[in-house]
């Protein structure tokens, strides 16, 4: 090796750095000194220092590939401390020939052709660690321009390469997630990628069962059947915060499966979903001989993260899929799945020549539970009911929840009679007491049942038939089972067309009010009028409330009808007053649906203000059974009405079982004895005793009392003798049209020959 430099600017044959002690004094000196250090040796020192401080690898080799010069990076990289130990040796002295041969070929080509070779990526090693170098090679020429070797400059791009590889892997994994690759395929790929980052590792991926915490093997591409068998046979429960026990258990499985002679370790990483919930485990088996590629541990972190995303997505998709077909509260099939199952059951029945029974089950008074005990109790009740039904049909049928408290049961290969025993058992099971929030509940249900093929040829028709039968069970007093009959269809059709007519009736102003006088028996004077609605039906003539109020109540039409009645009645009462007739109280019935309507107070206030009627002349009749349905809110509502200044009467008193203590809390002015108690007077001693007791109760509570449905003088006599002076009934007058009532008021107290009784 020659020391010195060429004057023509050609690259000098370098001086091995190790042969010259670094000029530490110069290193510390500012650039000022450099300009004054004109001598060549000084410059050369500077150059060497510079070259040695560059982290890239710089070297020159002769035509035989022997090192002539190299900077310290090359020296250290080859595991040496001094340049002199490197000079004269070749790459073959340090690395396996299959690795260095390619580089040697390139260098020879550069030397032979004089063509520089720019920027090739080559695999290299430091010890047993794989690295990537970006190498540029140019010919080394002497002073005469003759090629005497090669100069190489290379940069370690291992980190960059492994970052690129991680990025590529990550993109590939994300793409698989986006494409909706099945979870097992995704995790298989992931495990393979991890294994591709190191020689001698095995990866296994597990999900954790949400209910038990048990591991479930999903992917372990390089592990054998024996491993799978052992893993599946061993219940490995996981504590996500401490995976040491899990790792120990998985190592045992690995050893049992006899996968390798070497002693392997198992390292577990928790796989968390996007919310941080641990959903799975990655197990990596490695041994002392494992050779890791750069970026292995970084890739494992990425893999765990990607697995978390994939598992989250898989679970979300599974949940969405489940919700598309199931009711989220009870986990039972929903309407869509019911339709499919029912259609399938029908097809099976066709092929076997058998029948399918379909039962529609609706809880009785569920709304009451929800309203009075809250929705969470209602939800619990529904879940319990679903569980109880399921237990009884598991072998032969399926259950769906298709609405609030509506369940449908498919019972295959059974006719109507064959299923009745089972349905009774279901009814009994539903009615068993349920303890919820320290309350014991009993829920009864009404069941309607229809049979395929006789009661419907399609799923929709069969369901409609079972629904109709269920309504029949409700009408029959609830807590029962009704079988579909074809007449039910006709009834329902009638009901539907009646409902439509009712809706039209309001728009066409077909309702009218009749008024029935309430009389003071002692004076013979009319003291009040009950407004009673009638429907002037275009085809049927006058229709009485008994034929449409219940339907109006069921369909909600009662609310606008009731509003109309209130307005009309108030206006009429005011009109009579304005005519100079003796003022009387106007009594208006308020139905259950109306009473529960939020805007009732507003409706009453509007009717009063629009008519100009003084509130004291308006009395609202509320049935006792309605008040007792939800005592607390009824009392609150009654107080709101009382605030408006109107009077309140309890209609049908005696039928609703009010307790005395409850009665004292009602802001009432009047009790109206139900006409069922009056009808059999004077023949029924019990009714007479009850009537007398109600009158005396009213007196004690300082309430007015009136008897309705009084048809005979005997009844009136008995009432007066018992202390009730006000009566309403055919004895005095039937309900009459407005004009007729007008006349009665004009002759008030003078004409009617009621007295003497
Ligand atoms: N057997 C017999 N019956 C008598 C006698 N005196 C009166 N009645 C009848 O008894 C009913 C009294 O009305 P209610 O108990 O409030 O019972 C009413 C009431 O609950 C309801 N209703 C009537 N009009 C309305 C209304 O505008 N709104 C609401 N929500 N319900 C109404 O319809 C029910 C029936 O009304 P109507 O058919 O008008 O029947 C009326 C009346 O005609 C009698 O001496 N003997």
Coordinates of C-alpha atoms and ligand atoms in Angstrom, one line a residue, residues 513 516 530-534 544-546 548-549 553 558 561-562 565 588-592 594 621 623 651-652 672 674-675 708-711 715 728-731 733-735, ligand 1:
X513 CA -124.9 14.8 21.6
X516 CA -130.1 13.0 29.9
X530 CA -125.2 14.1 31.1
X531 CA -124.0 14.6 27.6
X532 CA -124.1 11.3 25.7
X533 CA -122.6 10.9 22.3
X534 CA -124.4 9.3 19.4
X544 CA -125.3 4.2 20.3
X545 CA -122.0 4.4 22.2
X546 CA -122.1 0.7 23.1
X548 CA -118.5 2.2 18.8
X549 CA -116.9 3.7 22.0
X553 CA -111.0 3.6 22.7
X558 CA -111.8 8.4 21.3
X561 CA -114.1 12.4 19.6
X562 CA -113.8 13.2 23.4
X565 CA -117.9 16.1 23.0
X588 CA -119.2 14.7 30.3
X589 CA -117.6 11.2 30.2
X590 CA -113.9 11.0 30.1
X591 CA -112.5 7.7 28.7
X592 CA -109.4 6.0 29.9
X594 CA -108.5 10.5 27.1
X621 CA -117.1 11.7 34.9
X623 CA -114.9 5.6 35.9
X651 CA -118.9 7.0 37.3
X652 CA -120.0 3.4 37.8
X672 CA -122.4 8.0 40.8
X674 CA -123.6 2.1 39.0
X675 CA -126.9 1.2 37.4
X708 CA -128.1 6.2 37.5
X709 CA -130.4 3.8 35.6
X710 CA -133.4 4.5 37.8
X711 CA -136.4 3.1 35.9
X715 CA -136.1 2.2 43.0
X728 CA -130.8 9.8 36.5
X729 CA -132.8 7.3 34.5
X730 CA -135.7 6.4 32.3
X731 CA -138.1 7.0 35.1
X733 CA -136.3 10.8 30.9
X734 CA -134.2 9.0 28.4
X735 CA -131.3 10.9 26.9
Ligands
LIG1 N1 -130.9 0.6 31.1 C1 -130.9 1.9 31.4 N2 -130.0 2.6 30.8 C2 -130.0 4.0 31.1 C3 -131.0 4.5 32.0 N3 -130.7 5.9 32.0 C4 -129.7 6.1 31.3 N4 -129.2 5.0 30.7 C5 -128.0 4.8 29.9 O1 -126.9 4.6 30.7 C6 -125.8 5.2 30.1 C7 -125.2 6.2 31.0 O2 -124.1 6.6 30.6 P1 -122.7 6.0 31.2 O3 -122.9 5.1 32.4 O4 -121.8 7.2 31.4 O5 -122.2 5.1 30.0 C8 -121.9 5.6 28.8 C9 -120.6 6.1 28.7 O6 -119.7 5.2 29.4 C10 -120.3 5.9 27.2 N5 -120.4 7.2 26.6 C11 -121.5 7.8 26.2 N6 -121.2 9.0 25.7 C12 -119.8 9.2 25.8 C13 -118.9 10.2 25.5 O7 -119.2 11.3 25.1 N7 -117.6 10.0 25.8 C14 -117.2 8.8 26.4 N8 -115.9 8.7 26.7 N9 -118.1 7.8 26.7 C15 -119.4 8.0 26.4 O8 -121.2 5.1 26.7 C16 -122.0 4.5 27.7 C17 -123.4 4.2 27.3 O9 -124.0 5.4 26.9 P2 -125.5 5.3 26.4 O10 -125.7 4.2 25.5 O11 -125.9 6.6 26.1 O12 -126.2 4.9 27.7 C18 -126.3 5.9 28.8 C19 -127.8 6.0 29.0 O13 -128.6 6.0 27.9 C20 -131.9 3.7 32.5 O14 -132.8 4.1 33.3 N10 -131.9 2.4 32.2

